[in-house]
Amino acid sequence: MTDLWEVFVRPRRGLAHTHVGSVHAPDAAMALRNARDVYTRRQEGVSIWVVPAHTITASSPDEKDAFFDPAADKIYRHPTFYPVPDDAEHL
Amino acid sequence: MSSTTDLIEAALRIGDDALVAGQRLAQWSARAPELEEDIALSNIALDQVGVARLLLTYAGEVEGAGRDEDAFAYRREPADFRNCLLVEQPNGDFGVTMAKLLFVSVYQHLLYQRLMDSADERLADVAAKARKESAYHEDHATQWTLRLGDGTAESHRRMQDAVTAIWPYTDELFARDDVSDRLAAAGVVPDPDSLRGPWSETVGDVLAVATLARPSVPAAPGGGRAGRHSAHLSTMLSEMQSLHRAHPGATW
């Protein structure tokens, strides 16, 4: 009956919604209200998203190495890898 | 303007409704069906107590005898309380609690909306703050009434029983007496009877969508506004006031 919902709160206008936790609720309308009561009691947000937890596809911890390690030695993906010519303005 | 006595009476009637409703809801703390609902009910309880504090403080200021909010909340006997009988009814099961919350919050929401135009500035200020809170209380009770009424056979049966059991106490919300007539004439508090129509319409709509029957049961005798309460209030107050009576002036 009661499903799990992931809760995302936007703390201020202009910022992105951030995952803050989860709530139990029988449907989306109640999930939104429960999220309001549990996660925005102290003026933490101006907007709330609730997402059914089962609809989220997550990367597997077992695949962590294959997923993330290859990025470790590719420093050229960082902008700081490239020297900036002295006469390049507006960077 | 009405007399000082009437103004104190007005603050206590509205404030005691909030205080007793808040204390009843607080009894769900750590006992609600789910953590989320536990927090929701505690939030609503705290909203109610917050409004009660403002009004009891105001009653003390108008009285001018040195009584503060704690003196009113913790040092009065049941017969000095001016709340309606509806709010002091026991919580029962979750359905009963939601029926009580629905009926009270629709009433309070309408009352606060009208009270914002009060000739008394302080009451108008309290109403402006409380109005938004009561709108949320009404929404919470409405959501649950819809889900329980139009839910399973068991939830429907229990929600209908709850609505029927609490219905007789709703009549008192709209009862007039000499005090309310004088307050209404002075523009301080709206005539309770003028809220009956809008209340009936809002609650009727919720019951209809929730597939619940509007009860046709006789009204219960009132008397709360005059201090004639059920034994339920004494029991509740004896617990609520026990700490303050054992340790007068205790703070934390």
Short mmCIF file of C-alpha atoms in Angstrom, two decimals:
data_model
loop_
_atom_site.label_atom_id
_atom_site.label_comp_id
_atom_site.label_asym_id
_atom_site.label_seq_id
_atom_site.Cartn_x
_atom_site.Cartn_y
_atom_site.Cartn_z
CA MET A 1 0.00 0.00 0.00
CA THR A 2 2.57 2.53 1.12
CA ASP A 3 5.32 3.29 -1.38
CA LEU A 4 8.70 4.90 -0.99
CA TRP A 5 9.25 8.31 -2.56
CA GLU A 6 12.53 10.16 -3.02
CA VAL A 7 12.37 13.82 -2.06
CA PHE A 8 14.17 16.69 -3.79
CA VAL A 9 14.08 20.20 -2.34
CA ARG A 10 15.12 23.43 -4.00
CA PRO A 11 16.48 25.64 -1.25
CA ARG A 12 16.20 28.94 -3.13
CA ARG A 13 15.10 30.28 -6.46
CA GLY A 14 17.87 29.78 -8.98
CA LEU A 15 19.37 26.71 -7.31
CA ALA A 16 18.78 23.12 -8.39
CA HIS A 17 16.62 20.64 -6.53
CA THR A 18 18.77 18.53 -4.23
CA HIS A 19 18.02 15.08 -2.91
CA VAL A 20 17.28 15.34 0.80
CA GLY A 21 15.85 11.92 1.71
CA SER A 22 12.73 9.84 1.29
CA VAL A 23 9.21 9.47 2.65
CA HIS A 24 6.52 6.82 2.74
CA ALA A 25 3.18 7.74 1.19
CA PRO A 26 0.25 5.99 -0.50
CA ASP A 27 0.31 8.32 -3.52
CA ALA A 28 2.02 11.35 -5.03
CA ALA A 29 -0.23 13.97 -3.44
CA MET A 30 0.37 12.60 0.04
CA ALA A 31 4.08 12.14 -0.68
CA LEU A 32 4.34 15.85 -1.48
CA ARG A 33 2.60 16.77 1.76
CA ASN A 34 4.64 14.35 3.82
CA ALA A 35 7.81 15.74 2.28
CA ARG A 36 6.67 19.24 3.18
CA ASP A 37 6.13 18.17 6.78
CA VAL A 38 9.32 16.16 7.17
CA TYR A 39 11.85 18.16 5.16
CA THR A 40 10.75 21.82 5.06
CA ARG A 41 9.77 22.51 8.65
CA ARG A 42 12.54 25.04 9.06
CA GLN A 43 12.15 26.94 5.80
CA GLU A 44 14.57 24.70 3.93
CA GLY A 45 12.91 25.12 0.58
CA VAL A 46 10.74 26.92 -1.94
CA SER A 47 9.94 23.92 -4.13
CA ILE A 48 9.66 20.15 -3.64
CA TRP A 49 9.80 17.24 -6.07
CA VAL A 50 8.78 13.73 -5.11
CA VAL A 51 9.73 10.79 -7.31
CA PRO A 52 8.66 7.16 -6.90
CA ALA A 53 11.79 5.44 -5.61
CA HIS A 54 11.26 2.44 -7.90
CA THR A 55 11.50 4.63 -11.00
CA ILE A 56 15.06 5.60 -10.25
CA THR A 57 17.73 3.61 -12.08
CA ALA A 58 20.91 3.66 -10.05
CA SER A 59 24.45 2.67 -10.87
CA SER A 60 25.52 -0.48 -9.11
CA PRO A 61 28.18 -0.34 -6.39
CA ASP A 62 29.65 -3.53 -7.94
CA GLU A 63 30.32 -1.65 -11.17
CA LYS A 64 31.94 1.26 -9.39
CA ASP A 65 35.40 0.52 -10.75
CA ALA A 66 34.29 0.18 -14.35
CA PHE A 67 32.07 3.24 -14.09
CA PHE A 68 34.27 5.72 -12.35
CA ASP A 69 37.92 4.69 -12.27
CA PRO A 70 38.62 5.31 -15.99
CA ALA A 71 38.08 9.00 -15.35
CA ALA A 72 40.80 9.07 -12.71
CA ASP A 73 43.82 9.39 -15.01
CA LYS A 74 42.30 11.64 -17.65
CA ILE A 75 43.42 14.94 -16.32
CA TYR A 76 43.01 16.51 -19.75
CA ARG A 77 39.26 16.51 -19.08
CA HIS A 78 39.79 19.29 -16.56
CA PRO A 79 40.08 22.82 -17.93
CA THR A 80 43.04 23.43 -15.64
CA PHE A 81 45.06 20.95 -17.78
CA TYR A 82 45.34 23.52 -20.53
CA PRO A 83 47.68 26.48 -20.26
CA VAL A 84 46.01 29.76 -20.96
CA PRO A 85 47.94 32.07 -23.27
CA ASP A 86 48.82 35.29 -21.54
CA ASP A 87 47.09 37.38 -24.18
CA ALA A 88 43.78 35.48 -24.07
CA GLU A 89 41.28 37.86 -22.50
CA HIS A 90 37.92 37.28 -20.92
CA LEU A 91 38.64 33.79 -19.57
CA MET B 1 -16.25 48.37 20.85
CA SER B 2 -17.55 45.71 23.16
CA SER B 3 -16.63 45.55 26.79
CA THR B 4 -13.31 44.33 28.11
CA THR B 5 -14.97 41.23 29.51
CA ASP B 6 -16.34 40.32 26.11
CA LEU B 7 -12.96 40.80 24.46
CA ILE B 8 -11.31 38.46 26.99
CA GLU B 9 -14.10 35.99 26.35
CA ALA B 10 -13.49 36.22 22.60
CA ALA B 11 -9.76 35.57 22.98
CA LEU B 12 -10.40 32.62 25.29
CA ARG B 13 -13.05 31.00 23.11
CA ILE B 14 -10.83 31.01 20.04
CA GLY B 15 -7.62 30.42 22.00
CA ASP B 16 -8.96 27.53 24.05
CA ASP B 17 -10.26 25.81 20.90
CA ALA B 18 -6.71 25.96 19.56
CA LEU B 19 -5.08 24.93 22.83
CA VAL B 20 -7.26 21.90 23.44
CA ALA B 21 -7.16 20.83 19.78
CA GLY B 22 -3.36 21.14 19.90
CA GLN B 23 -3.02 19.12 23.09
CA ARG B 24 -5.25 16.36 21.70
CA LEU B 25 -3.20 16.14 18.50
CA ALA B 26 0.03 16.13 20.49
CA GLN B 27 -1.19 12.93 22.12
CA TRP B 28 -0.44 11.24 18.78
CA SER B 29 3.26 12.11 19.06
CA ALA B 30 5.30 8.92 18.79
CA ARG B 31 2.05 6.95 18.30
CA ALA B 32 0.97 7.85 14.76
CA PRO B 33 0.72 5.11 12.10
CA GLU B 34 3.80 6.35 10.26
CA LEU B 35 6.75 8.60 11.00
CA GLU B 36 5.57 11.02 8.32
CA GLU B 37 2.11 11.30 9.84
CA ASP B 38 3.59 11.60 13.31
CA ILE B 39 5.49 14.69 12.22
CA ALA B 40 2.50 16.09 10.33
CA LEU B 41 0.21 15.78 13.37
CA SER B 42 2.87 17.26 15.64
CA ASN B 43 3.31 20.18 13.24
CA ILE B 44 -0.41 20.85 13.29
CA ALA B 45 -0.48 20.52 17.08
CA LEU B 46 2.30 23.09 17.37
CA ASP B 47 0.50 25.45 15.00
CA GLN B 48 -2.55 25.25 17.24
CA VAL B 49 -0.56 25.79 20.42
CA GLY B 50 1.18 28.74 18.76
CA VAL B 51 -2.14 30.46 18.07
CA ALA B 52 -3.33 29.62 21.58
CA ARG B 53 -0.25 31.26 23.09
CA LEU B 54 -0.90 34.53 21.24
CA LEU B 55 -4.56 34.60 22.24
CA LEU B 56 -4.11 33.61 25.89
CA THR B 57 -1.34 36.20 26.22
CA TYR B 58 -3.69 38.78 24.75
CA ALA B 59 -6.49 37.76 27.12
CA GLY B 60 -4.08 38.33 30.01
CA GLU B 61 -3.06 41.76 28.73
CA VAL B 62 -6.65 42.87 28.30
CA GLU B 63 -7.52 41.54 31.74
CA GLY B 64 -4.61 43.45 33.27
CA ALA B 65 -4.39 41.24 36.35
CA GLY B 66 -0.89 39.94 35.67
CA ARG B 67 -1.90 36.55 34.23
CA ASP B 68 0.30 35.30 31.38
CA GLU B 69 -0.27 32.51 28.85
CA ASP B 70 0.92 29.86 31.31
CA ALA B 71 -1.47 31.10 33.99
CA PHE B 72 -4.35 30.62 31.56
CA ALA B 73 -3.17 27.27 30.18
CA TYR B 74 -1.98 25.63 33.38
CA ARG B 75 -3.72 27.31 36.29
CA ARG B 76 -7.37 27.25 35.23
CA GLU B 77 -9.97 24.67 36.17
CA PRO B 78 -11.95 22.87 33.44
CA ALA B 79 -14.98 25.09 34.12
CA ASP B 80 -12.88 28.15 33.20
CA PHE B 81 -12.11 26.80 29.74
CA ARG B 82 -14.15 28.23 26.86
CA ASN B 83 -13.40 25.69 24.11
CA CYS B 84 -16.13 23.87 22.22
CA LEU B 85 -16.84 20.26 23.17
CA LEU B 86 -15.73 18.98 19.77
CA VAL B 87 -12.02 19.59 20.36
CA GLU B 88 -11.98 17.90 23.77
CA GLN B 89 -13.43 14.64 22.45
CA PRO B 90 -10.97 11.74 22.72
CA ASN B 91 -8.85 10.99 19.66
CA GLY B 92 -10.38 7.57 19.05
CA ASP B 93 -8.88 5.83 16.06
CA PHE B 94 -7.14 7.68 13.23
CA GLY B 95 -10.48 8.16 11.44
CA VAL B 96 -12.01 9.92 14.45
CA THR B 97 -8.96 12.15 14.73
CA MET B 98 -9.23 13.07 11.04
CA ALA B 99 -12.98 13.73 11.32
CA LYS B 100 -12.31 16.07 14.25
CA LEU B 101 -9.48 17.76 12.38
CA LEU B 102 -11.56 18.22 9.25
CA PHE B 103 -14.51 19.75 11.07
CA VAL B 104 -12.40 22.00 13.28
CA SER B 105 -9.96 23.15 10.62
CA VAL B 106 -12.68 24.06 8.11
CA TYR B 107 -14.34 26.06 10.89
CA GLN B 108 -11.10 27.71 11.99
CA HIS B 109 -10.10 28.51 8.42
CA LEU B 110 -13.42 30.29 7.79
CA LEU B 111 -13.28 32.01 11.17
CA TYR B 112 -9.73 33.31 10.70
CA GLN B 113 -10.49 34.55 7.20
CA ARG B 114 -13.34 36.63 8.58
CA LEU B 115 -11.47 37.59 11.74
CA MET B 116 -8.78 39.28 9.66
CA ASP B 117 -11.30 42.12 9.26
CA SER B 118 -11.91 42.36 13.00
CA ALA B 119 -12.33 45.76 14.58
CA ASP B 120 -9.79 44.52 17.11
CA GLU B 121 -6.34 44.86 15.61
CA ARG B 122 -4.66 42.15 17.69
CA LEU B 123 -7.29 39.56 16.85
CA ALA B 124 -6.95 40.53 13.18
CA ASP B 125 -3.16 40.07 13.36
CA VAL B 126 -3.45 36.63 14.96
CA ALA B 127 -6.00 35.62 12.34
CA ALA B 128 -3.72 36.69 9.50
CA LYS B 129 -0.99 34.37 10.79
CA ALA B 130 -3.33 31.50 11.65
CA ARG B 131 -5.26 31.55 8.38
CA LYS B 132 -2.48 30.05 6.29
CA GLU B 133 -1.78 27.38 8.89
CA SER B 134 -5.42 26.38 9.13
CA ALA B 135 -5.62 26.13 5.34
CA TYR B 136 -2.94 23.46 5.53
CA HIS B 137 -4.67 21.66 8.41
CA GLU B 138 -7.84 21.59 6.34
CA ASP B 139 -5.96 20.20 3.38
CA HIS B 140 -4.33 17.47 5.47
CA ALA B 141 -7.64 16.34 6.96
CA THR B 142 -9.31 16.52 3.55
CA GLN B 143 -6.66 14.33 1.93
CA TRP B 144 -7.07 11.64 4.57
CA THR B 145 -10.85 11.82 4.60
CA LEU B 146 -10.89 11.26 0.84
CA ARG B 147 -8.48 8.34 1.02
CA LEU B 148 -10.10 6.62 3.96
CA GLY B 149 -13.67 7.28 2.81
CA ASP B 150 -13.02 6.19 -0.75
CA GLY B 151 -10.50 3.52 0.21
CA THR B 152 -11.14 -0.05 1.29
CA ALA B 153 -14.41 -1.38 2.70
CA GLU B 154 -12.86 -1.35 6.16
CA SER B 155 -11.48 2.19 5.91
CA HIS B 156 -14.81 3.43 4.51
CA ARG B 157 -16.74 1.86 7.37
CA ARG B 158 -14.47 3.30 10.03
CA MET B 159 -14.34 6.79 8.47
CA GLN B 160 -18.13 6.84 8.19
CA ASP B 161 -18.42 5.77 11.83
CA ALA B 162 -16.01 8.53 12.81
CA VAL B 163 -17.87 11.23 10.88
CA THR B 164 -21.18 10.11 12.37
CA ALA B 165 -19.77 10.00 15.90
CA ILE B 166 -18.27 13.50 15.76
CA TRP B 167 -21.01 15.17 13.73
CA PRO B 168 -23.31 15.99 16.70
CA TYR B 169 -20.58 18.20 18.21
CA THR B 170 -20.29 20.43 15.13
CA ASP B 171 -23.53 22.28 15.89
CA GLU B 172 -21.95 24.04 18.87
CA LEU B 173 -19.38 25.71 16.59
CA PHE B 174 -22.13 27.92 15.18
CA ALA B 175 -24.19 28.48 18.33
CA ARG B 176 -24.88 32.11 19.26
CA ASP B 177 -25.23 33.55 22.73
CA ASP B 178 -25.35 37.04 24.25
CA VAL B 179 -21.57 37.35 24.24
CA SER B 180 -21.20 36.35 20.59
CA ASP B 181 -24.07 38.68 19.62
CA ARG B 182 -22.36 41.65 21.28
CA LEU B 183 -18.98 40.74 19.75
CA ALA B 184 -20.56 40.42 16.31
CA ALA B 185 -22.43 43.73 16.67
CA ALA B 186 -19.15 45.44 17.58
CA GLY B 187 -17.41 43.87 14.57
CA VAL B 188 -14.88 42.06 16.80
CA VAL B 189 -15.73 38.42 16.00
CA PRO B 190 -18.02 37.27 13.17
CA ASP B 191 -21.41 35.90 14.11
CA PRO B 192 -20.80 32.14 14.55
CA ASP B 193 -24.05 31.37 12.76
CA SER B 194 -22.79 33.15 9.63
CA LEU B 195 -20.07 30.48 9.26
CA ARG B 196 -22.55 27.62 9.27
CA GLY B 197 -23.47 27.85 5.56
CA PRO B 198 -19.94 27.99 4.14
CA TRP B 199 -18.77 25.29 6.57
CA SER B 200 -21.60 23.00 5.60
CA GLU B 201 -20.83 23.48 1.92
CA THR B 202 -17.08 22.80 2.23
CA VAL B 203 -17.48 19.77 4.50
CA GLY B 204 -20.37 18.49 2.38
CA ASP B 205 -18.18 18.59 -0.74
CA VAL B 206 -15.40 16.61 0.97
CA LEU B 207 -17.83 13.99 2.28
CA ALA B 208 -19.43 13.63 -1.14
CA VAL B 209 -16.14 13.04 -2.94
CA ALA B 210 -15.07 10.68 -0.14
CA THR B 211 -18.29 8.69 -0.77
CA LEU B 212 -19.31 9.32 2.84
CA ALA B 213 -22.88 9.99 3.89
CA ARG B 214 -23.66 13.27 5.58
CA PRO B 215 -24.98 12.14 8.97
CA SER B 216 -28.54 12.97 9.92
CA VAL B 217 -28.08 12.72 13.67
CA PRO B 218 -29.34 15.20 16.28
CA ALA B 219 -26.95 17.84 17.63
CA ALA B 220 -25.30 17.17 20.96
CA PRO B 221 -25.93 19.69 23.74
CA GLY B 222 -23.32 22.47 23.74
CA GLY B 223 -22.13 24.43 26.76
CA GLY B 224 -18.39 24.54 26.20
CA ARG B 225 -18.41 28.31 25.66
CA ALA B 226 -20.00 28.65 29.10
CA GLY B 227 -17.56 26.27 30.78
CA ARG B 228 -19.80 23.20 30.87
CA HIS B 229 -17.45 20.48 29.67
CA SER B 230 -17.35 16.72 29.43
CA ALA B 231 -15.21 14.67 31.80
CA HIS B 232 -12.83 14.17 28.87
CA LEU B 233 -11.52 17.70 29.33
CA SER B 234 -10.77 17.18 33.03
CA THR B 235 -8.81 14.03 32.25
CA MET B 236 -6.87 15.75 29.50
CA LEU B 237 -6.11 18.84 31.59
CA SER B 238 -5.01 16.84 34.62
CA GLU B 239 -2.25 15.39 32.47
CA MET B 240 -1.49 18.64 30.64
CA GLN B 241 -1.29 20.66 33.85
CA SER B 242 0.40 18.09 36.09
CA LEU B 243 3.96 19.32 35.59
CA HIS B 244 3.11 22.95 36.17
CA ARG B 245 1.03 22.13 39.23
CA ALA B 246 3.80 19.98 40.71
CA HIS B 247 6.52 22.52 39.88
CA PRO B 248 4.91 25.97 39.64
CA GLY B 249 6.74 28.23 37.24
CA ALA B 250 8.89 25.41 35.87
CA THR B 251 10.76 26.33 32.68
CA TRP B 252 12.97 24.38 30.34
#
